[in-house]
CSV table of N, CA and C in Angstrom, one decimal:
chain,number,residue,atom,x,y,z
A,19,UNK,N,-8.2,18.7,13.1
A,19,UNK,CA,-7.1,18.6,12.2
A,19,UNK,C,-6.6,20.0,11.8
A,20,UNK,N,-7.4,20.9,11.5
A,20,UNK,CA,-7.2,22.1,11.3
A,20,UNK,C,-6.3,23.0,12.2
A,21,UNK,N,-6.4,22.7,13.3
A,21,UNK,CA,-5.7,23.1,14.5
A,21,UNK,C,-4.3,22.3,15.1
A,22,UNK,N,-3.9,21.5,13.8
A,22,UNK,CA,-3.1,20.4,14.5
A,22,UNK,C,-2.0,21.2,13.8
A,23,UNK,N,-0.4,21.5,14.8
A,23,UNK,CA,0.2,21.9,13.9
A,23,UNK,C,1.5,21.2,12.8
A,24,UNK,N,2.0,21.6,12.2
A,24,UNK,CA,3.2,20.4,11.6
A,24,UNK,C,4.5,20.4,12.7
A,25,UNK,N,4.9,19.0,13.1
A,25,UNK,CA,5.5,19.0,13.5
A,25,UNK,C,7.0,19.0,12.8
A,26,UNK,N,8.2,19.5,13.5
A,26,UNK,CA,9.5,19.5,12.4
A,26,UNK,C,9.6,18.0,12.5
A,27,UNK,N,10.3,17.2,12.0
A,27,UNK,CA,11.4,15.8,11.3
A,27,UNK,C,12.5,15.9,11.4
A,28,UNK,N,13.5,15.6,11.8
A,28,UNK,CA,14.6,15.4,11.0
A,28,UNK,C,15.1,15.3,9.6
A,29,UNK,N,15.4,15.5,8.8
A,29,UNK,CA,15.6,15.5,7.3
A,29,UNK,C,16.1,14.1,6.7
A,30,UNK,N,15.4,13.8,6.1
A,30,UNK,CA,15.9,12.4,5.3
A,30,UNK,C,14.3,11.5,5.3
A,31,UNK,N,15.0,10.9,4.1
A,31,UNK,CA,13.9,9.9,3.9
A,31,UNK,C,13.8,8.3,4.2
A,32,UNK,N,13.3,8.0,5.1
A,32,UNK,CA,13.2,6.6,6.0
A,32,UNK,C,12.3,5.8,5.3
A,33,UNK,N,12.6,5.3,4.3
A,33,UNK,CA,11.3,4.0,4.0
A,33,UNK,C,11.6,2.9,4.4
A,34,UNK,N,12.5,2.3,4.4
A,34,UNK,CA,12.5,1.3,5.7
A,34,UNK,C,12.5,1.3,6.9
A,35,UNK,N,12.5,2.4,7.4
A,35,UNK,CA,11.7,2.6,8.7
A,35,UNK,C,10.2,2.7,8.8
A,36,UNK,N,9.8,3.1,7.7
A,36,UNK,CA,8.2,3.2,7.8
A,36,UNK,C,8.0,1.4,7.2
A,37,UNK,N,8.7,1.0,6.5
A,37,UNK,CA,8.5,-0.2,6.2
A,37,UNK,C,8.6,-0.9,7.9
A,38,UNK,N,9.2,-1.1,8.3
A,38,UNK,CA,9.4,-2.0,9.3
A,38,UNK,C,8.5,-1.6,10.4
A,39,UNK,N,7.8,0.0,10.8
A,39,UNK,CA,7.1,0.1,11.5
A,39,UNK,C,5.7,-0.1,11.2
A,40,UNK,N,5.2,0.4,10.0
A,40,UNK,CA,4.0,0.1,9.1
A,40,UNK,C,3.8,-1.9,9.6
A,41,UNK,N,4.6,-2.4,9.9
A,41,UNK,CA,4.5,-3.8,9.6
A,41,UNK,C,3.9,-4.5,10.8
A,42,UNK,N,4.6,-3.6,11.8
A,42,UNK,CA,4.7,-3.9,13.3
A,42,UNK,C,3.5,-3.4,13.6
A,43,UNK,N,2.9,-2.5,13.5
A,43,UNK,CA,1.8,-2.4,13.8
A,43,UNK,C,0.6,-2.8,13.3
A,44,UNK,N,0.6,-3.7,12.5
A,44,UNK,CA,-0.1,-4.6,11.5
A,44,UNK,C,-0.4,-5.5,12.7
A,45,UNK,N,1.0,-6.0,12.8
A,45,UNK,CA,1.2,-7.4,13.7
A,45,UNK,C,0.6,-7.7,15.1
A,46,UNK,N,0.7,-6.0,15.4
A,46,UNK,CA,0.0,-5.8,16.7
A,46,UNK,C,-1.7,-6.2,17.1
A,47,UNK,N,-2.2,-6.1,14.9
A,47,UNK,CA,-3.5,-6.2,15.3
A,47,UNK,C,-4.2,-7.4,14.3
A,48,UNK,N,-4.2,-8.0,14.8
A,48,UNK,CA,-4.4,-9.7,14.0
A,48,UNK,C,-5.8,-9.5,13.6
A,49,UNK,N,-6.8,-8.6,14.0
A,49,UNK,CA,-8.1,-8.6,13.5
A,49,UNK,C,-8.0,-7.8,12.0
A,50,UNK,N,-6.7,-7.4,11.8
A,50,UNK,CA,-6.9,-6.4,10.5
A,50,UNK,C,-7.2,-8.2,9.2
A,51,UNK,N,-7.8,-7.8,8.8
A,51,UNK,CA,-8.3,-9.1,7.5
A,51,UNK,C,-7.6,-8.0,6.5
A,52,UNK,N,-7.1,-7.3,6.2
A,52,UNK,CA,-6.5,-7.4,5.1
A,52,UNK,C,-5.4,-6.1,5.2
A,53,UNK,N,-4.5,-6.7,5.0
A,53,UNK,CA,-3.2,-5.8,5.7
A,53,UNK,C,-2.3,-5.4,4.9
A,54,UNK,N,-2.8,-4.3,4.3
A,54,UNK,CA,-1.9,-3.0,3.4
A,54,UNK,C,-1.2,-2.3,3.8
A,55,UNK,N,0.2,-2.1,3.5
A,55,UNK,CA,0.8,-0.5,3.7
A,55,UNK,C,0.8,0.1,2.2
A,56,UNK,N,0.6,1.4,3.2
A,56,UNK,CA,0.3,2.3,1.6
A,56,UNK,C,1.8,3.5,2.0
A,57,UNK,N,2.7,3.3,1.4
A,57,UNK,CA,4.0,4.2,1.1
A,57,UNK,C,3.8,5.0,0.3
A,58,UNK,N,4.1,6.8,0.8
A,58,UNK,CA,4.3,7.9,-0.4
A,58,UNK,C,6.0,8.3,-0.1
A,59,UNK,N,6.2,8.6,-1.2
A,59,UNK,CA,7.4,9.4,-0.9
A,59,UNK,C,8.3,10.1,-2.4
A,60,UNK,N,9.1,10.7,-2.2
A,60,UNK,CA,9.6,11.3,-3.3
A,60,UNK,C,10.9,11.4,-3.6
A,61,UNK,N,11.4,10.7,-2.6
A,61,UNK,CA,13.1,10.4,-2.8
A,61,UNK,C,13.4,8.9,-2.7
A,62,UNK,N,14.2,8.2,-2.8
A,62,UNK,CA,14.9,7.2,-2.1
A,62,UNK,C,15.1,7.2,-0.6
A,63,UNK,N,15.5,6.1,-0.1
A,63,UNK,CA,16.2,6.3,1.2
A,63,UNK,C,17.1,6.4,1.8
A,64,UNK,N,17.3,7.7,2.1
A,64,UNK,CA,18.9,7.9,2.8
A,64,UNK,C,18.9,7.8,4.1
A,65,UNK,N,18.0,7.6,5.1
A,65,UNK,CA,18.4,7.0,6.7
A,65,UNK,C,17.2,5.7,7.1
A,66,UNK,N,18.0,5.5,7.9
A,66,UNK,CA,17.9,3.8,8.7
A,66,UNK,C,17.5,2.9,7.7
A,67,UNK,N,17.2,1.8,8.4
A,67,UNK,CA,17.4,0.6,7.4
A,67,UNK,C,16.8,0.8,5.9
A,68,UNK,N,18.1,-0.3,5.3
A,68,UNK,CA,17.5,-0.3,4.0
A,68,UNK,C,16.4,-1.3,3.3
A,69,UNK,N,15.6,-0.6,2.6
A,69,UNK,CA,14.2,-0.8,2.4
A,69,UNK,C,14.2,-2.3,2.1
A,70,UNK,N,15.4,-2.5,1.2
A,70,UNK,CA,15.5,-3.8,0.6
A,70,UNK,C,15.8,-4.8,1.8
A,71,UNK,N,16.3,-4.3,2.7
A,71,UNK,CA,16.5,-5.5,4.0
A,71,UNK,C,15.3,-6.0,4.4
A,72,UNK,N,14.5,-5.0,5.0
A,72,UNK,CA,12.6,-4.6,5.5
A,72,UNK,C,12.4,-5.7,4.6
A,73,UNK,N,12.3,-5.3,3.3
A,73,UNK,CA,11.4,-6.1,2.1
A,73,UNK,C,11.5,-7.5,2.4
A,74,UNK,N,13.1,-7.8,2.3
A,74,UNK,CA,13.3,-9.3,2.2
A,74,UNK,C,13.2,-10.2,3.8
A,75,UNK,N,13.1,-9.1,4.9
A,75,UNK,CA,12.6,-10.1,6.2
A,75,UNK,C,10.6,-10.1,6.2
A,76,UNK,N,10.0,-9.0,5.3
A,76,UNK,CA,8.9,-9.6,5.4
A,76,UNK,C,8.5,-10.3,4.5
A,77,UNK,N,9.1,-11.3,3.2
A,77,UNK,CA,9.0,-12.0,2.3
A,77,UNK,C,8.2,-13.2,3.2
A,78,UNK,N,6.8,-13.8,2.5
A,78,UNK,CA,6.2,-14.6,2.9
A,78,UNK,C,5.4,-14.3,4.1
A,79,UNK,N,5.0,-13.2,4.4
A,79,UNK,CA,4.5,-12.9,5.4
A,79,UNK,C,2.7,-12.3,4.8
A,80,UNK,N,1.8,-12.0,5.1
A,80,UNK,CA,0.6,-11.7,4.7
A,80,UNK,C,0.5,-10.0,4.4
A,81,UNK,N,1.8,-9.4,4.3
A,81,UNK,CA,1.4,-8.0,3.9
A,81,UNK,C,1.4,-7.3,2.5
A,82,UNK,N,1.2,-6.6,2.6
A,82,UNK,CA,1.1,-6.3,0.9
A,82,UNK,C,1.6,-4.7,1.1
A,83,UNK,N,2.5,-4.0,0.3
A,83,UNK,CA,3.0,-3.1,0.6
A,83,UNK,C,2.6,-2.4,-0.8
A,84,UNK,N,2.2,-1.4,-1.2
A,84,UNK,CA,1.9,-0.4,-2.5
A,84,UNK,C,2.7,0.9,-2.1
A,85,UNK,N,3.2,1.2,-3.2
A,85,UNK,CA,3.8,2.4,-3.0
A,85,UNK,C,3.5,3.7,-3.8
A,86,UNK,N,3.3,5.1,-3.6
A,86,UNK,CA,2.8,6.3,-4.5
A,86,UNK,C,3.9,7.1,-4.7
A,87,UNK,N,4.6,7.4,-5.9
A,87,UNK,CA,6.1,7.9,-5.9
A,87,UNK,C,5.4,9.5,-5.9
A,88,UNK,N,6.3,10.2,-5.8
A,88,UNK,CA,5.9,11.8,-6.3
A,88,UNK,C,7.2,12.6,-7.0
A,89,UNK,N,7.2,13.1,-7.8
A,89,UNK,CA,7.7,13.5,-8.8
A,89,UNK,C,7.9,14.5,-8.6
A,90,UNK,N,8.9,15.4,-7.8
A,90,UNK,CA,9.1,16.9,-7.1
A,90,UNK,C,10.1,17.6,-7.7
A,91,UNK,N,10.2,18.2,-8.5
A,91,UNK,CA,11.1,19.5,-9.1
A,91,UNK,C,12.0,20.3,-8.3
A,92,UNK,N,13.3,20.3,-8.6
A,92,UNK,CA,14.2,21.3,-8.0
A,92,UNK,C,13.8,22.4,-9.2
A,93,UNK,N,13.5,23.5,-8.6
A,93,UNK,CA,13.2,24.5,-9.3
A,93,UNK,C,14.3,25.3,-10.2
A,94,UNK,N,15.4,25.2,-9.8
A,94,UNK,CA,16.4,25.4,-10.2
A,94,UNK,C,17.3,24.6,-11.3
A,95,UNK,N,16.7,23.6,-11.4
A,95,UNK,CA,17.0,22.6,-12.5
A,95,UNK,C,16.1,22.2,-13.5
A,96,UNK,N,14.7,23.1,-13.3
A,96,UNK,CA,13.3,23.1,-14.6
A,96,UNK,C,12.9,22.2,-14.0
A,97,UNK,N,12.0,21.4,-14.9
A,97,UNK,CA,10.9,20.1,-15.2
A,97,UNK,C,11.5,19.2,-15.5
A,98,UNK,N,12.1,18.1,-14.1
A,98,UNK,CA,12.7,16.8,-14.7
A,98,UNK,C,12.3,15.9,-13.6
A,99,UNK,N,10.7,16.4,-13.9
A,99,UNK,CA,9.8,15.2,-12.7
A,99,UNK,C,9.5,13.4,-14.1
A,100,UNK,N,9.5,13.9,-14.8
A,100,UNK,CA,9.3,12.4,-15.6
A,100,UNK,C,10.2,11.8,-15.7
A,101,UNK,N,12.0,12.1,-15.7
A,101,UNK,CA,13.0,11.4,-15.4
A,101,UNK,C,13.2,11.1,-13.8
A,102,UNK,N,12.5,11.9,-13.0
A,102,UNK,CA,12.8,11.3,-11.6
A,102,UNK,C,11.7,10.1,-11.3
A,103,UNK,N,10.2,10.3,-11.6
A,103,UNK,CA,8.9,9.7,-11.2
A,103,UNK,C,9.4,8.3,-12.0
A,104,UNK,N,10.0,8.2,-13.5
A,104,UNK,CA,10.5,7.0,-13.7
A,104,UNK,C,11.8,6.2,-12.8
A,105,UNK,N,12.7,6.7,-12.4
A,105,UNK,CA,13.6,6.3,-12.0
A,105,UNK,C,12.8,5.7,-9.9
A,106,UNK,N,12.2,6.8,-9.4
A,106,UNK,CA,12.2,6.7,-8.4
A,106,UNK,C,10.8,5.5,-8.3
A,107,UNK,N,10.3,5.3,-9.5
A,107,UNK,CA,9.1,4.2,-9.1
A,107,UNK,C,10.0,2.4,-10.2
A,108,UNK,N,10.9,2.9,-10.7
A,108,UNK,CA,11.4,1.8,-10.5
A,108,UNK,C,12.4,1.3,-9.1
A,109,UNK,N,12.6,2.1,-8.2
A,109,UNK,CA,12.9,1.6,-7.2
A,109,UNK,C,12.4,1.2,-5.8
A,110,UNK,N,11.1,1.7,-6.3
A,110,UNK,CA,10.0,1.3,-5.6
A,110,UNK,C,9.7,0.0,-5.5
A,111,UNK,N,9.8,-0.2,-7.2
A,111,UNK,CA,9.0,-1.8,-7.7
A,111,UNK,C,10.4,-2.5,-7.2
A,112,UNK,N,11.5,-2.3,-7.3
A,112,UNK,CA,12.6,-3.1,-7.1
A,112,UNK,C,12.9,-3.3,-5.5
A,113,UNK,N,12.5,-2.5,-4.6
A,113,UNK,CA,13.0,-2.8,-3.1
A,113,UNK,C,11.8,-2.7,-2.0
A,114,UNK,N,10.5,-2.0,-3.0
A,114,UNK,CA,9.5,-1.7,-1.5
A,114,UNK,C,8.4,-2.3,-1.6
A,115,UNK,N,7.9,-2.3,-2.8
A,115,UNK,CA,6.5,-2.9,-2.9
A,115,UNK,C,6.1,-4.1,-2.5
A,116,UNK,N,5.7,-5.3,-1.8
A,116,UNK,CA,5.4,-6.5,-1.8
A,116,UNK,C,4.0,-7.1,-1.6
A,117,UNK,N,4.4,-8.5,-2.2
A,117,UNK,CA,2.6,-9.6,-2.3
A,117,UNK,C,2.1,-9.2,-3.4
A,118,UNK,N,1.5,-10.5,-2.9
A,118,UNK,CA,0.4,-10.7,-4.7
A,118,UNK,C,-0.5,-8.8,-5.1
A,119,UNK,N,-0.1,-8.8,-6.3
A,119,UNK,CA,-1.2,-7.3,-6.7
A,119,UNK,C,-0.5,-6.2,-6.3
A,120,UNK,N,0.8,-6.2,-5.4
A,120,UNK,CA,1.3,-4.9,-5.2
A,120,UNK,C,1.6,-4.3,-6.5
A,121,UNK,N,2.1,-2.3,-6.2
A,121,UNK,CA,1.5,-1.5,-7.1
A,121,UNK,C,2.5,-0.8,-6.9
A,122,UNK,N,3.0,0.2,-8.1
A,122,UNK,CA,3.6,1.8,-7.5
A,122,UNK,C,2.3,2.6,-8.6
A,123,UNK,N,1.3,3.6,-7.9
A,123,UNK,CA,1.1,4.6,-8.6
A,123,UNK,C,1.7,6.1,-9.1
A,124,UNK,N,1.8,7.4,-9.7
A,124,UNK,CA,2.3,8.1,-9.5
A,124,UNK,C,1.9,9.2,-9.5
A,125,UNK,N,2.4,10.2,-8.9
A,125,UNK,CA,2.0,11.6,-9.0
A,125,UNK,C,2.8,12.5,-9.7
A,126,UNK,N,3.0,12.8,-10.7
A,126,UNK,CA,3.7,14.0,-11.4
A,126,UNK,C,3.7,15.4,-10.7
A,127,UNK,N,4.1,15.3,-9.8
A,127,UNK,CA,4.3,16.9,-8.9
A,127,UNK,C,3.5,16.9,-7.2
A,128,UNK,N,3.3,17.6,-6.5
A,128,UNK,CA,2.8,17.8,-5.3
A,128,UNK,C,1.4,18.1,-5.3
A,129,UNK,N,1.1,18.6,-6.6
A,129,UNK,CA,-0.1,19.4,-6.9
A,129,UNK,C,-1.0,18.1,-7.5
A,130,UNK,N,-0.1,17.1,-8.2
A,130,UNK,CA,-1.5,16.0,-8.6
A,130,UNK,C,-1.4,14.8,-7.4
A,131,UNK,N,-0.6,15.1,-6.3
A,131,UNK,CA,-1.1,14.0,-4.9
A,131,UNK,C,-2.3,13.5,-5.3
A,132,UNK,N,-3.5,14.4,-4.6
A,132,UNK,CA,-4.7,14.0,-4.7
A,132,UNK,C,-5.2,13.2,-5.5
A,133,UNK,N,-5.2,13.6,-6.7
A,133,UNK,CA,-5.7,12.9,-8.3
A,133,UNK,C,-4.6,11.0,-7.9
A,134,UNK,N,-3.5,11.2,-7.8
A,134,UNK,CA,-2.8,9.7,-7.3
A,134,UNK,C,-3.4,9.2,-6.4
A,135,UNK,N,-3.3,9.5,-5.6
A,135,UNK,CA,-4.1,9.0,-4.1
A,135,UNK,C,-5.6,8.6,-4.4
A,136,UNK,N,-6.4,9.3,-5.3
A,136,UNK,CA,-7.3,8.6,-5.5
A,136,UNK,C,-7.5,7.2,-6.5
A,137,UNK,N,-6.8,7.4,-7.3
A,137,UNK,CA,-6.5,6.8,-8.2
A,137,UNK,C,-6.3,4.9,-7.8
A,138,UNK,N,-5.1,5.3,-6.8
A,138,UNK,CA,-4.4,4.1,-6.2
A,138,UNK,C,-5.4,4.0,-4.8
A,139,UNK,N,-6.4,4.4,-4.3
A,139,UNK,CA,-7.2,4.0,-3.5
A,139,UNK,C,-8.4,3.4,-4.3
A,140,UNK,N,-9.0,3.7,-5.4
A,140,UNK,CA,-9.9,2.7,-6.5
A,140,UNK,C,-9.3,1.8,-6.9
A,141,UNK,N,-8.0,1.9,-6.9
A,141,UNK,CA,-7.2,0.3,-7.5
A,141,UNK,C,-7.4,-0.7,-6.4
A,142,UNK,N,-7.0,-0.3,-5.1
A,142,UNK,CA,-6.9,-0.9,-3.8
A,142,UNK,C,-8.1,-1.2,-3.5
A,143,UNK,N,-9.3,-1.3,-3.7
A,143,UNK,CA,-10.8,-1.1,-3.2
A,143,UNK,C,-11.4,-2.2,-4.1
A,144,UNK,N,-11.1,-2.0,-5.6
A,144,UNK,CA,-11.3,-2.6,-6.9
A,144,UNK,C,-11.5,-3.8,-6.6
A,145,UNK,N,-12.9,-4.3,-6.2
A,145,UNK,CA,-13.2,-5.7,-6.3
A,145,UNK,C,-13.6,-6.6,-5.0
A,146,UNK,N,-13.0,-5.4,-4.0
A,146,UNK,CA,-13.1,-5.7,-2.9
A,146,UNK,C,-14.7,-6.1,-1.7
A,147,UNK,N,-15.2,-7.4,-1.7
A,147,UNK,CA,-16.3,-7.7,-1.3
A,147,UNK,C,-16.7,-7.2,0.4
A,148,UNK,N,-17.1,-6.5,0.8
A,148,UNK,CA,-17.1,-6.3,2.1
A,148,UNK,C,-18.2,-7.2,2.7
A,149,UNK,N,-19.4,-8.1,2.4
A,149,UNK,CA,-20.2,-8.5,3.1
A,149,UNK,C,-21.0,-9.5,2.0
A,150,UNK,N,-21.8,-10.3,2.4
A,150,UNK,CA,-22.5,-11.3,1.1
A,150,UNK,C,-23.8,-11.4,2.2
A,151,UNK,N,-25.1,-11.3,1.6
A,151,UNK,CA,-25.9,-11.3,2.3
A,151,UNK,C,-26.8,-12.5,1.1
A,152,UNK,N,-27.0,-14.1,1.3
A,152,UNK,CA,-28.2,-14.8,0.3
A,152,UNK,C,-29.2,-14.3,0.0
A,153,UNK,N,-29.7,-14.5,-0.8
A,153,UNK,CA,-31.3,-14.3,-1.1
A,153,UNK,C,-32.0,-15.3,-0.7
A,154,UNK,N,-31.1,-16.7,-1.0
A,154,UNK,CA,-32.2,-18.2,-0.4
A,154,UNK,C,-31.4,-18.7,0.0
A,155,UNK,N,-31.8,-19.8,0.9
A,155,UNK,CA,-30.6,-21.1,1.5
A,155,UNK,C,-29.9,-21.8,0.0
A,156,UNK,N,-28.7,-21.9,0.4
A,156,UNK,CA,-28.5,-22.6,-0.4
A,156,UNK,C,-27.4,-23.9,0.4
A,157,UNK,N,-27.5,-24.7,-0.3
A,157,UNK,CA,-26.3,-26.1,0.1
A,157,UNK,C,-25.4,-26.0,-1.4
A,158,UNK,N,-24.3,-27.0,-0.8
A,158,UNK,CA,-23.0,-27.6,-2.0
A,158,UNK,C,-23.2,-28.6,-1.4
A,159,UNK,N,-22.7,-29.7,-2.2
A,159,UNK,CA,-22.2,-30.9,-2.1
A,159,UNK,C,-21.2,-31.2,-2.6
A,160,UNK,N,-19.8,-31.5,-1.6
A,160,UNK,CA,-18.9,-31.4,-1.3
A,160,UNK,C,-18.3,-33.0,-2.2
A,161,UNK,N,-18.4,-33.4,-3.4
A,161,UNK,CA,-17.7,-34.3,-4.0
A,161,UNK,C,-18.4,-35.7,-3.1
A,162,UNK,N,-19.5,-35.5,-2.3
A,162,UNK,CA,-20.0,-36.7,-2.0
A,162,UNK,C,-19.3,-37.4,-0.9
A,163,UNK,N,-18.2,-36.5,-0.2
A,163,UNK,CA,-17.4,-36.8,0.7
A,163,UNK,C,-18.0,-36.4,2.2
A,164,UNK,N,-18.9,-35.3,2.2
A,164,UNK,CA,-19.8,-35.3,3.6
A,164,UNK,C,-20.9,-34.8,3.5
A,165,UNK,N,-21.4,-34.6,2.1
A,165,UNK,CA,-22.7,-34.5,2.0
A,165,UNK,C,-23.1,-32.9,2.1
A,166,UNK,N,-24.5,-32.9,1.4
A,166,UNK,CA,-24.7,-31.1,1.6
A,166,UNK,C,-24.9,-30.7,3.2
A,167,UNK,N,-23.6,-29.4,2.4
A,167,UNK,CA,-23.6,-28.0,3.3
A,167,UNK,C,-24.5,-27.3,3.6
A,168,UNK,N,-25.1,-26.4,4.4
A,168,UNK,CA,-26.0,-25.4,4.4
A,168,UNK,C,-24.9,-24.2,4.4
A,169,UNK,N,-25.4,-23.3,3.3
A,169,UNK,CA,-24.5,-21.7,3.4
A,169,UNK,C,-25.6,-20.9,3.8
A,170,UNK,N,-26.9,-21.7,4.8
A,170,UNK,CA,-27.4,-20.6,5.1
A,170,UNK,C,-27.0,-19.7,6.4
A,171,UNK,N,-26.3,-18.4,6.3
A,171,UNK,CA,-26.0,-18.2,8.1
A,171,UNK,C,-27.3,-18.0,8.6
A,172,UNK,N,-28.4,-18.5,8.8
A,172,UNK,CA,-29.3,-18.5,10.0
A,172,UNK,C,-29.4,-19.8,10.9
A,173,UNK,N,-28.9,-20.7,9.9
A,173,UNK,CA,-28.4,-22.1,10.6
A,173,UNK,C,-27.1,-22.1,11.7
């Protein structure tokens, strides 16, 4: 990574582009069990599709989209990251975020990324069971409709 260099972009900010590719490549992989896009960005979108289109063709679909605003100063205009970080994460919540528990977290400048990103990665994690191993067999009985279960997986 240290050796990787930056590549240039074109200028502008595409969140419905990353919205609609973020999605796609989801789709490609049906083994993902739990299918998050995680969005940063610091402006609105001024090229390709608009986010709110993206949003409303993945409505009903199993992804969950979170977004992390950042709050970037024109230096030339002072400290007016708390009027933009408010403005730019209510348009987050209004056109990009989607599914049950979606989120905007925020970063007050470039320099607290980190501190956000962690922040909204313990939110995203928060509760999250990766594996269940018993201690004993156990059964349910299913309302007497088929009789005990075994939840033991050695059975």
């Amino acid at each position: 990574m240290r050796n990787t260099k930056r590549s240039t972009a074109p200028q502008g900010i595409a969140v419905g582009s990353a919205m609609r590719y973020g999605a796609e490549l989801l789709a490609a992989h049906s083994e993902c069990w739990r299918r998050t896009l995680d969005l940063s960005g610091d402006g609105k979108h001024n090229v390709g599709p608009n986010p709110r289109d993206i949003r409303t063709s993945l409505q009903g679909s199993d992804i969950t989209i979170n977004g992390l605003v950042i709050g970037a100063d024109n230096p030339s205009q002072g400290d007016t990251r708390h009027v933009e970080v408010g403005e730019l994460s209510a348009y987050y919540r209004a056109w990009v975020i989607l599914g049950p528990d979606a989120f905007v977290e925020v970063a007050l400048g470039f320099e607290a990324y980190e501190e956000a990103m962690t922040r909204k990665l313990i939110r995203e994690l928060d509760g999250l069971v990766l594996s269940w191993t018993p201690t004993a067999p156990r059964s349910v009985d299913i309302a007497d409709l088929i009789g005990p279960v075994s939840l033991d997986p050695a059975q």
